[in-house]
Amino acid sequence: MWKYFALLLIGLASALSFLYFRVGVPKIYREPALATTPLHFYDNPQKPISRINVTAVYFVPSDKQTEQIDNWRELLEENLSKLQKFHELQFQGYSRLTYKIYEQPIIGEKESIFYDTDNTNKGNPEALRTTAAEIEKRLLSAGGDLWNDKFSSQLPEADYQPLIILYEGVGASGAVGEPAVLISRRYFTELEYQQENTTTLAHEFYHTLGIPDGYQEKIQEGYGLQIEKLTTSDIMGLGRQGPLERTYLGSQTLQRFGLE
């Protein structure tokens, strides 16, 4: 009996030694990646992203001034700082993100119905389009009523200069490949969004670098129910539904930016 047990232990030890030395120790971490050429937009080597500088603003439609908050700058600073750290961690320092916040709220020329229209579905993309166009005209173009030589001259040189709009309204939207993001102020002040507020900002920001959603929305026939078909588990898919500290950009996605 003991002889049989000893032989069994010897056989088990031999098998484990073979697995360790011949097959190898399983890797439970992602090894540091390398960028042999400058990083670029998702699937677009012609558009570099080694240096990204974000311009961030707080936009208030003219009829929403009574809802305007005082600590908007602190909210932007806190969440842009988190985005900055997340970005540099995911891209391992090969792409650097900086940001500058415009010093005062931008009061819209129009009321909210103009920016939102009567349909705010799909994240309110109409508000993204209309507010971004107005900011470009008034703040980012010489001759605009909000043009500020000092502010503009302090914007660092960058390969890519997207716009992030903290919006006194509803929605969160970022179009694939377009240089602007809109996110409702409510994401940072209302309890129901606290677990995923910065994650939502980052998710929409990465659309501007060309990454598509990692999920597909469909309507269930016969029931009218909207369901999701997940295609990735990272921040563009399932991982967008939680804190930024617990999500990531997938390795296959990073490869399409040039990070091998």
mmCIF file of C-alpha atoms in Angstrom:
data_model
loop_
_atom_site.group_PDB
_atom_site.id
_atom_site.type_symbol
_atom_site.label_atom_id
_atom_site.label_comp_id
_atom_site.label_asym_id
_atom_site.label_seq_id
_atom_site.Cartn_x
_atom_site.Cartn_y
_atom_site.Cartn_z
ATOM 1 C CA MET A 1 0.000 0.000 0.000
ATOM 2 C CA TRP A 2 2.710 2.494 1.023
ATOM 3 C CA LYS A 3 4.839 1.408 -1.909
ATOM 4 C CA TYR A 4 1.948 2.147 -4.280
ATOM 5 C CA PHE A 5 1.378 5.550 -2.641
ATOM 6 C CA ALA A 6 5.076 6.457 -2.936
ATOM 7 C CA LEU A 7 5.101 5.521 -6.631
ATOM 8 C CA LEU A 8 2.024 7.706 -7.168
ATOM 9 C CA LEU A 9 3.723 10.702 -5.512
ATOM 10 C CA ILE A 10 6.861 10.218 -7.601
ATOM 11 C CA GLY A 11 4.774 10.087 -10.778
ATOM 12 C CA LEU A 12 2.866 13.235 -9.843
ATOM 13 C CA ALA A 13 6.084 15.117 -9.029
ATOM 14 C CA SER A 14 7.592 14.080 -12.368
ATOM 15 C CA ALA A 15 4.526 15.306 -14.246
ATOM 16 C CA LEU A 16 4.600 18.672 -12.465
ATOM 17 C CA SER A 17 8.314 19.078 -13.169
ATOM 18 C CA PHE A 18 7.698 18.403 -16.850
ATOM 19 C CA LEU A 19 4.923 20.988 -16.996
ATOM 20 C CA TYR A 20 7.028 23.589 -15.207
ATOM 21 C CA PHE A 21 10.283 23.204 -17.083
ATOM 22 C CA ARG A 22 9.124 22.004 -20.493
ATOM 23 C CA VAL A 23 5.720 23.618 -20.975
ATOM 24 C CA GLY A 24 6.323 26.761 -18.905
ATOM 25 C CA VAL A 25 4.705 28.821 -16.213
ATOM 26 C CA PRO A 26 1.353 30.320 -17.279
ATOM 27 C CA LYS A 27 1.402 34.111 -17.709
ATOM 28 C CA ILE A 28 -1.309 35.998 -15.896
ATOM 29 C CA TYR A 29 -0.143 39.463 -16.926
ATOM 30 C CA ARG A 30 0.383 41.367 -20.158
ATOM 31 C CA GLU A 31 4.033 41.955 -20.956
ATOM 32 C CA PRO A 32 5.070 45.527 -21.819
ATOM 33 C CA ALA A 33 4.381 46.256 -25.469
ATOM 34 C CA LEU A 34 6.693 48.067 -27.855
ATOM 35 C CA ALA A 35 6.019 50.798 -30.383
ATOM 36 C CA THR A 36 8.566 50.590 -33.192
ATOM 37 C CA THR A 37 6.959 53.556 -34.988
ATOM 38 C CA PRO A 38 4.946 56.526 -33.623
ATOM 39 C CA LEU A 39 1.472 55.552 -32.468
ATOM 40 C CA HIS A 40 -1.434 56.568 -34.646
ATOM 41 C CA PHE A 41 -5.210 56.589 -34.891
ATOM 42 C CA TYR A 42 -7.006 53.258 -34.791
ATOM 43 C CA ASP A 43 -6.258 51.597 -38.161
ATOM 44 C CA ASN A 44 -4.937 54.892 -39.556
ATOM 45 C CA PRO A 45 -1.113 55.217 -39.594
ATOM 46 C CA GLN A 46 -1.380 58.606 -41.319
ATOM 47 C CA LYS A 47 -2.683 60.326 -38.155
ATOM 48 C CA PRO A 48 -0.169 60.295 -35.254
ATOM 49 C CA ILE A 49 -1.212 60.495 -31.595
ATOM 50 C CA SER A 50 2.126 60.758 -29.793
ATOM 51 C CA ARG A 51 0.956 64.085 -28.326
ATOM 52 C CA ILE A 52 -2.726 64.731 -27.636
ATOM 53 C CA ASN A 53 -3.939 68.017 -26.169
ATOM 54 C CA VAL A 54 -7.568 68.240 -25.067
ATOM 55 C CA THR A 55 -9.452 71.537 -24.867
ATOM 56 C CA ALA A 56 -12.255 71.217 -22.299
ATOM 57 C CA VAL A 57 -15.191 73.583 -21.821
ATOM 58 C CA TYR A 58 -18.409 73.850 -19.831
ATOM 59 C CA PHE A 59 -21.286 74.665 -22.194
ATOM 60 C CA VAL A 60 -24.604 76.002 -20.877
ATOM 61 C CA PRO A 61 -27.589 76.595 -23.203
ATOM 62 C CA SER A 62 -29.061 80.062 -22.687
ATOM 63 C CA ASP A 63 -32.191 78.705 -20.969
ATOM 64 C CA LYS A 64 -30.207 76.497 -18.543
ATOM 65 C CA GLN A 65 -28.280 79.203 -16.691
ATOM 66 C CA THR A 66 -30.350 78.696 -13.536
ATOM 67 C CA GLU A 67 -29.067 75.091 -13.432
ATOM 68 C CA GLN A 68 -25.433 76.099 -13.922
ATOM 69 C CA ILE A 69 -23.138 74.710 -11.202
ATOM 70 C CA ASP A 70 -20.224 76.458 -9.482
ATOM 71 C CA ASN A 71 -17.779 73.550 -9.173
ATOM 72 C CA TRP A 72 -17.741 72.601 -12.857
ATOM 73 C CA ARG A 73 -14.029 73.334 -13.189
ATOM 74 C CA GLU A 74 -13.154 71.012 -10.301
ATOM 75 C CA LEU A 75 -15.267 68.266 -11.869
ATOM 76 C CA LEU A 76 -13.499 68.649 -15.200
ATOM 77 C CA GLU A 77 -10.069 68.755 -13.555
ATOM 78 C CA GLU A 78 -10.727 65.625 -11.500
ATOM 79 C CA ASN A 79 -12.045 63.531 -14.362
ATOM 80 C CA LEU A 80 -9.618 64.735 -17.023
ATOM 81 C CA SER A 81 -6.773 63.886 -14.660
ATOM 82 C CA LYS A 82 -8.137 60.338 -14.355
ATOM 83 C CA LEU A 83 -8.466 60.084 -18.137
ATOM 84 C CA GLN A 84 -4.891 61.323 -18.538
ATOM 85 C CA LYS A 85 -3.506 58.666 -16.186
ATOM 86 C CA PHE A 86 -5.597 55.912 -17.767
ATOM 87 C CA HIS A 87 -4.445 56.882 -21.253
ATOM 88 C CA GLU A 88 -0.759 56.944 -20.375
ATOM 89 C CA LEU A 89 -1.057 53.600 -18.576
ATOM 90 C CA GLN A 90 -2.838 51.909 -21.487
ATOM 91 C CA PHE A 91 -0.462 53.309 -24.112
ATOM 92 C CA GLN A 92 2.571 52.790 -21.827
ATOM 93 C CA GLY A 93 3.839 56.334 -22.309
ATOM 94 C CA TYR A 94 4.028 56.145 -26.107
ATOM 95 C CA SER A 95 1.053 58.526 -26.351
ATOM 96 C CA ARG A 96 0.851 61.504 -23.980
ATOM 97 C CA LEU A 97 -2.360 63.333 -23.145
ATOM 98 C CA THR A 98 -2.495 66.879 -21.775
ATOM 99 C CA TYR A 99 -5.502 69.149 -21.319
ATOM 100 C CA LYS A 100 -6.466 72.779 -20.844
ATOM 101 C CA ILE A 101 -9.769 73.997 -19.412
ATOM 102 C CA TYR A 102 -11.371 77.208 -20.675
ATOM 103 C CA GLU A 103 -11.669 79.474 -17.648
ATOM 104 C CA GLN A 104 -15.367 80.381 -17.772
ATOM 105 C CA PRO A 105 -18.637 78.715 -18.767
ATOM 106 C CA ILE A 106 -19.686 79.215 -22.373
ATOM 107 C CA ILE A 107 -23.283 80.429 -22.459
ATOM 108 C CA GLY A 108 -24.914 79.186 -25.629
ATOM 109 C CA GLU A 109 -26.366 81.526 -28.200
ATOM 110 C CA LYS A 110 -29.489 79.334 -28.336
ATOM 111 C CA GLU A 111 -31.835 77.504 -25.997
ATOM 112 C CA SER A 112 -31.477 73.783 -25.293
ATOM 113 C CA ILE A 113 -34.136 72.720 -27.808
ATOM 114 C CA PHE A 114 -31.887 74.043 -30.583
ATOM 115 C CA TYR A 115 -28.922 71.932 -29.470
ATOM 116 C CA ASP A 116 -30.863 68.811 -28.495
ATOM 117 C CA THR A 117 -33.720 69.011 -31.017
ATOM 118 C CA ASP A 118 -36.621 66.815 -29.905
ATOM 119 C CA ASN A 119 -34.628 63.565 -30.017
ATOM 120 C CA THR A 120 -31.852 62.880 -27.519
ATOM 121 C CA ASN A 121 -31.580 59.147 -28.224
ATOM 122 C CA LYS A 122 -28.227 57.450 -28.903
ATOM 123 C CA GLY A 123 -26.392 59.756 -26.492
ATOM 124 C CA ASN A 124 -27.667 63.042 -27.943
ATOM 125 C CA PRO A 125 -25.362 63.262 -30.995
ATOM 126 C CA GLU A 126 -27.215 66.330 -32.271
ATOM 127 C CA ALA A 127 -26.104 68.294 -29.202
ATOM 128 C CA LEU A 128 -22.536 67.159 -29.851
ATOM 129 C CA ARG A 129 -22.701 68.425 -33.414
ATOM 130 C CA THR A 130 -24.338 71.782 -32.651
ATOM 131 C CA THR A 131 -22.348 72.695 -29.534
ATOM 132 C CA ALA A 132 -19.022 71.699 -31.118
ATOM 133 C CA ALA A 133 -19.776 73.855 -34.165
ATOM 134 C CA GLU A 134 -20.635 76.861 -31.982
ATOM 135 C CA ILE A 135 -17.519 76.452 -29.827
ATOM 136 C CA GLU A 136 -15.344 76.181 -32.928
ATOM 137 C CA LYS A 137 -16.846 79.404 -34.287
ATOM 138 C CA ARG A 138 -16.847 81.449 -31.085
ATOM 139 C CA LEU A 139 -13.831 80.210 -29.101
ATOM 140 C CA LEU A 140 -11.426 78.409 -31.399
ATOM 141 C CA SER A 141 -11.515 80.701 -34.430
ATOM 142 C CA ALA A 142 -9.845 84.113 -34.613
ATOM 143 C CA GLY A 143 -12.562 86.755 -34.718
ATOM 144 C CA GLY A 144 -15.009 84.770 -32.591
ATOM 145 C CA ASP A 145 -16.609 86.641 -29.692
ATOM 146 C CA LEU A 146 -14.844 84.340 -27.188
ATOM 147 C CA TRP A 147 -11.501 84.193 -28.997
ATOM 148 C CA ASN A 148 -8.691 84.688 -26.499
ATOM 149 C CA ASP A 149 -5.132 85.113 -27.749
ATOM 150 C CA LYS A 150 -3.678 84.226 -24.368
ATOM 151 C CA PHE A 151 -5.714 81.026 -24.040
ATOM 152 C CA SER A 152 -4.988 79.949 -27.610
ATOM 153 C CA SER A 153 -1.274 80.713 -27.387
ATOM 154 C CA GLN A 154 -0.965 78.545 -24.278
ATOM 155 C CA LEU A 155 -2.289 75.462 -26.040
ATOM 156 C CA PRO A 156 0.739 73.174 -26.474
ATOM 157 C CA GLU A 157 1.692 71.803 -29.848
ATOM 158 C CA ALA A 158 0.086 68.437 -30.446
ATOM 159 C CA ASP A 159 -0.579 65.836 -33.103
ATOM 160 C CA TYR A 160 -4.252 65.819 -32.192
ATOM 161 C CA GLN A 161 -6.408 68.432 -30.422
ATOM 162 C CA PRO A 162 -9.878 67.126 -29.552
ATOM 163 C CA LEU A 163 -12.608 69.026 -27.717
ATOM 164 C CA ILE A 164 -14.385 67.752 -24.596
ATOM 165 C CA ILE A 165 -17.682 69.468 -23.786
ATOM 166 C CA LEU A 166 -19.180 69.259 -20.299
ATOM 167 C CA TYR A 167 -22.807 69.913 -21.196
ATOM 168 C CA GLU A 168 -25.557 71.416 -19.059
ATOM 169 C CA GLY A 169 -28.091 69.063 -20.562
ATOM 170 C CA VAL A 170 -28.455 65.357 -21.273
ATOM 171 C CA GLY A 171 -26.450 62.761 -23.112
ATOM 172 C CA ALA A 172 -22.980 61.372 -23.714
ATOM 173 C CA SER A 173 -21.714 61.157 -27.257
ATOM 174 C CA GLY A 174 -18.551 60.775 -29.297
ATOM 175 C CA ALA A 175 -18.511 60.027 -33.015
ATOM 176 C CA VAL A 176 -15.900 57.637 -34.407
ATOM 177 C CA GLY A 177 -13.025 59.654 -35.834
ATOM 178 C CA GLU A 178 -14.553 63.063 -35.031
ATOM 179 C CA PRO A 179 -12.567 65.389 -32.709
ATOM 180 C CA ALA A 180 -15.227 66.177 -30.097
ATOM 181 C CA VAL A 181 -16.910 64.562 -27.096
ATOM 182 C CA LEU A 182 -20.050 65.652 -25.257
ATOM 183 C CA ILE A 183 -20.909 64.453 -21.765
ATOM 184 C CA SER A 184 -23.713 65.657 -19.530
ATOM 185 C CA ARG A 185 -22.769 67.396 -16.298
ATOM 186 C CA ARG A 186 -25.165 64.980 -14.575
ATOM 187 C CA TYR A 187 -22.683 62.135 -15.003
ATOM 188 C CA PHE A 188 -20.476 63.839 -12.424
ATOM 189 C CA THR A 189 -23.080 65.164 -9.997
ATOM 190 C CA GLU A 190 -25.841 62.530 -9.818
ATOM 191 C CA LEU A 191 -25.472 59.364 -7.767
ATOM 192 C CA GLU A 192 -26.795 56.956 -10.396
ATOM 193 C CA TYR A 193 -23.780 57.618 -12.638
ATOM 194 C CA GLN A 194 -21.013 57.642 -10.011
ATOM 195 C CA GLN A 195 -19.702 54.137 -10.745
ATOM 196 C CA GLU A 196 -19.164 54.784 -14.438
ATOM 197 C CA ASN A 197 -18.881 58.553 -14.962
ATOM 198 C CA THR A 198 -15.198 58.804 -15.916
ATOM 199 C CA THR A 199 -15.476 55.490 -17.759
ATOM 200 C CA THR A 200 -18.209 56.983 -19.935
ATOM 201 C CA LEU A 201 -16.021 60.008 -20.640
ATOM 202 C CA ALA A 202 -13.112 57.749 -21.637
ATOM 203 C CA HIS A 203 -15.354 55.492 -23.746
ATOM 204 C CA GLU A 204 -16.605 58.454 -25.760
ATOM 205 C CA PHE A 205 -13.098 59.948 -25.984
ATOM 206 C CA TYR A 206 -11.709 56.781 -27.556
ATOM 207 C CA HIS A 207 -14.373 56.984 -30.238
ATOM 208 C CA THR A 208 -12.628 60.182 -31.366
ATOM 209 C CA LEU A 209 -9.449 58.143 -31.923
ATOM 210 C CA GLY A 210 -11.383 55.836 -34.211
ATOM 211 C CA ILE A 211 -12.367 52.913 -31.972
ATOM 212 C CA PRO A 212 -15.880 51.583 -32.636
ATOM 213 C CA ASP A 213 -18.218 50.304 -29.941
ATOM 214 C CA GLY A 214 -17.498 46.854 -28.588
ATOM 215 C CA TYR A 215 -21.191 46.024 -28.576
ATOM 216 C CA GLN A 216 -24.154 46.064 -30.919
ATOM 217 C CA GLU A 217 -27.651 47.179 -29.982
ATOM 218 C CA LYS A 218 -30.581 45.327 -31.481
ATOM 219 C CA ILE A 219 -34.327 45.405 -31.070
ATOM 220 C CA GLN A 220 -35.792 42.035 -30.088
ATOM 221 C CA GLU A 221 -38.401 41.228 -32.710
ATOM 222 C CA GLY A 222 -41.921 40.906 -31.410
ATOM 223 C CA TYR A 223 -41.144 42.468 -28.029
ATOM 224 C CA GLY A 224 -39.634 45.863 -28.838
ATOM 225 C CA LEU A 225 -36.879 45.262 -26.291
ATOM 226 C CA GLN A 226 -33.400 46.626 -26.865
ATOM 227 C CA ILE A 227 -30.665 44.068 -26.259
ATOM 228 C CA GLU A 228 -26.890 44.227 -26.490
ATOM 229 C CA LYS A 229 -24.558 41.822 -28.229
ATOM 230 C CA LEU A 230 -21.123 42.290 -26.674
ATOM 231 C CA THR A 231 -18.110 41.930 -28.946
ATOM 232 C CA THR A 232 -15.360 43.038 -26.504
ATOM 233 C CA SER A 233 -14.891 42.932 -22.746
ATOM 234 C CA ASP A 234 -12.815 46.128 -22.535
ATOM 235 C CA ILE A 235 -13.871 49.762 -22.099
ATOM 236 C CA MET A 236 -15.516 49.840 -25.523
ATOM 237 C CA GLY A 237 -17.785 46.911 -24.621
ATOM 238 C CA LEU A 238 -18.650 45.275 -21.302
ATOM 239 C CA GLY A 239 -15.924 47.190 -19.456
ATOM 240 C CA ARG A 240 -17.680 50.526 -19.921
ATOM 241 C CA GLN A 241 -20.158 49.518 -17.200
ATOM 242 C CA GLY A 242 -18.033 50.153 -14.134
ATOM 243 C CA PRO A 243 -15.219 52.222 -12.600
ATOM 244 C CA LEU A 244 -12.350 53.339 -14.820
ATOM 245 C CA GLU A 245 -9.870 51.676 -12.453
ATOM 246 C CA ARG A 246 -11.332 48.262 -13.335
ATOM 247 C CA THR A 247 -11.313 48.470 -17.103
ATOM 248 C CA TYR A 248 -8.761 48.631 -19.909
ATOM 249 C CA LEU A 249 -8.147 48.820 -23.653
ATOM 250 C CA GLY A 250 -7.799 45.350 -25.147
ATOM 251 C CA SER A 251 -4.447 44.209 -26.546
ATOM 252 C CA GLN A 252 -5.916 43.653 -30.012
ATOM 253 C CA THR A 253 -7.233 47.213 -29.983
ATOM 254 C CA LEU A 254 -3.846 48.603 -28.935
ATOM 255 C CA GLN A 255 -2.154 46.706 -31.758
ATOM 256 C CA ARG A 256 -4.293 48.634 -34.216
ATOM 257 C CA PHE A 257 -2.758 51.836 -32.824
ATOM 258 C CA GLY A 258 0.724 50.486 -33.513
ATOM 259 C CA LEU A 259 1.517 49.114 -30.047
ATOM 260 C CA GLU A 260 2.860 45.600 -30.628
#
